[in-house]
CSV table of N, CA and C in Angstrom, one decimal:
chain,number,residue,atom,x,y,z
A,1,UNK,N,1.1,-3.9,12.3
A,1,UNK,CA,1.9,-3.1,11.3
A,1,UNK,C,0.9,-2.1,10.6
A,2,UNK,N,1.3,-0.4,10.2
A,2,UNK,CA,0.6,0.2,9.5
A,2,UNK,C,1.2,0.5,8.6
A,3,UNK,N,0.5,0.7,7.2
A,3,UNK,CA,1.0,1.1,6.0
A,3,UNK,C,2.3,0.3,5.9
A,4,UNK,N,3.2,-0.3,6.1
A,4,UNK,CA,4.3,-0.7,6.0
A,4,UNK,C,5.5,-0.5,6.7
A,5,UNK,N,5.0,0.1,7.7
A,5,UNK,CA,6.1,0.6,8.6
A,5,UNK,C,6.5,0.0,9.8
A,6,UNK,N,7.4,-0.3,10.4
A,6,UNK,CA,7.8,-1.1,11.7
A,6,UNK,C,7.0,-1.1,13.0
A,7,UNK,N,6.5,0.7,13.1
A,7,UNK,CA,6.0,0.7,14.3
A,7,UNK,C,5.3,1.6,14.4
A,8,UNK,N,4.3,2.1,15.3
A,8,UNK,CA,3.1,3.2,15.5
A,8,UNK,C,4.2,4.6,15.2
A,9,UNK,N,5.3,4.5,16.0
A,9,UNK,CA,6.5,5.9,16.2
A,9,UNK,C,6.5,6.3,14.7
A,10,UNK,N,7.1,5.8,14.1
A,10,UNK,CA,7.2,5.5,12.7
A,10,UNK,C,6.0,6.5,11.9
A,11,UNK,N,5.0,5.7,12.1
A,11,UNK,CA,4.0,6.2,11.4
A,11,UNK,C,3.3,7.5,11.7
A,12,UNK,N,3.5,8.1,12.9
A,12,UNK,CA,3.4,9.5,13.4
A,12,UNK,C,4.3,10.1,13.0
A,13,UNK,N,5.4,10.3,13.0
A,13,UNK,CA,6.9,10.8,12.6
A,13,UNK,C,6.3,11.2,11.0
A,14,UNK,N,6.0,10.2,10.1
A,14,UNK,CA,5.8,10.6,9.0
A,14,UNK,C,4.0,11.6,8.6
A,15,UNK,N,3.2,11.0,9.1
A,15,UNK,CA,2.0,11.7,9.9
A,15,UNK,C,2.1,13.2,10.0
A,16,UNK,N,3.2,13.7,10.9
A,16,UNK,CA,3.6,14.8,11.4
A,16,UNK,C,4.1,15.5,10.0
A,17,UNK,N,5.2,15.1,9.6
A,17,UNK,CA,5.6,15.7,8.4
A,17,UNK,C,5.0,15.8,7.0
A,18,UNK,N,4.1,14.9,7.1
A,18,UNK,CA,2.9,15.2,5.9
A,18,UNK,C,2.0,15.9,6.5
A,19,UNK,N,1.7,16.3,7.4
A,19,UNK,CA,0.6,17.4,7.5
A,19,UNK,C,1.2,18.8,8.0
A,20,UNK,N,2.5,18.8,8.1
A,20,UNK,CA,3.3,20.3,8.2
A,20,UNK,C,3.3,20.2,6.8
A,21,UNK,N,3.3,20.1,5.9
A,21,UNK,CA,3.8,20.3,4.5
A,21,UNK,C,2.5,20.1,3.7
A,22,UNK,N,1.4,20.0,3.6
A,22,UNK,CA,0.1,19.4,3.0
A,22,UNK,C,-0.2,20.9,2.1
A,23,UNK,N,0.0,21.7,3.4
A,23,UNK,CA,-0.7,23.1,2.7
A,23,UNK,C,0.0,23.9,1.6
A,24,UNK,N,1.0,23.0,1.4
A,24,UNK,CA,2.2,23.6,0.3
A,24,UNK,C,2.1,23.0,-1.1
A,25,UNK,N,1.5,22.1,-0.9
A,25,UNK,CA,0.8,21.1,-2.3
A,25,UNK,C,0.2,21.6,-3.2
A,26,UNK,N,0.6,22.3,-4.3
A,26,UNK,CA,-0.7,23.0,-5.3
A,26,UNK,C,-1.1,22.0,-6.1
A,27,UNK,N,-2.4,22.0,-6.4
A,27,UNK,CA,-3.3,21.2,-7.4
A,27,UNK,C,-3.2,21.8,-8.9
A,28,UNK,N,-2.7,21.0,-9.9
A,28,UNK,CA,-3.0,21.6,-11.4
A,28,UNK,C,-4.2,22.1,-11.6
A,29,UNK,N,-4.8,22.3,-10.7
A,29,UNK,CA,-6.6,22.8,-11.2
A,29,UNK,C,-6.0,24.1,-10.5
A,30,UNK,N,-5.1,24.9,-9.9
A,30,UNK,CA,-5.1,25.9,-9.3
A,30,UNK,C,-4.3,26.6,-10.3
A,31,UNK,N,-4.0,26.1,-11.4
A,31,UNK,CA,-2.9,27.0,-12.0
A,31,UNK,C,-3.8,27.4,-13.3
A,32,UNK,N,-5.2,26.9,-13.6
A,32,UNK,CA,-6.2,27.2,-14.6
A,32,UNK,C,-6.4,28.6,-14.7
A,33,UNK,N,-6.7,29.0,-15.5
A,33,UNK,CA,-7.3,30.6,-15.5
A,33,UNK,C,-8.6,30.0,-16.5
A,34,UNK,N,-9.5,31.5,-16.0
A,34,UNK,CA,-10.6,30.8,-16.9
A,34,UNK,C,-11.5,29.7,-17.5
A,35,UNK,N,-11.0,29.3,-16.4
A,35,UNK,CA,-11.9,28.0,-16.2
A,35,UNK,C,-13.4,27.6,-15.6
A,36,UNK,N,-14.0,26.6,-15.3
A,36,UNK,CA,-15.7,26.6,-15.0
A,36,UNK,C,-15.4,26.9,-13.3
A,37,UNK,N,-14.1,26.6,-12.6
A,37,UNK,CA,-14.3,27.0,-11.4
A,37,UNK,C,-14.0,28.5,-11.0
A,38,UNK,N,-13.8,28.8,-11.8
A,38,UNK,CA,-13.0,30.4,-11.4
A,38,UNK,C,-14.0,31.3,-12.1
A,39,UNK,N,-15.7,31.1,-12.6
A,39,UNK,CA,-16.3,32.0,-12.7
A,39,UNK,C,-17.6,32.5,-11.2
């Protein structure tokens, strides 16, 4: 069993759809202005 899921299919299925969508994730540190990373 992985993560809690019934079966390997399962856990690729979800696998697949969290990494088509990952790069859509913005981080509250991206919405800073002026901050120590943005010099």
């Amino acid at each position: 069993m992985l993560l809690g899921y019934n079966g390997s299919e399962t856990a690729e299925i979800y696998a697949h759809v969290g990494n088509k969508d990952i790069g859509k994730i913005k981080s509250p540190l991206d919405s800073l202005e002026g901050g120590e990373m943005n010099k």
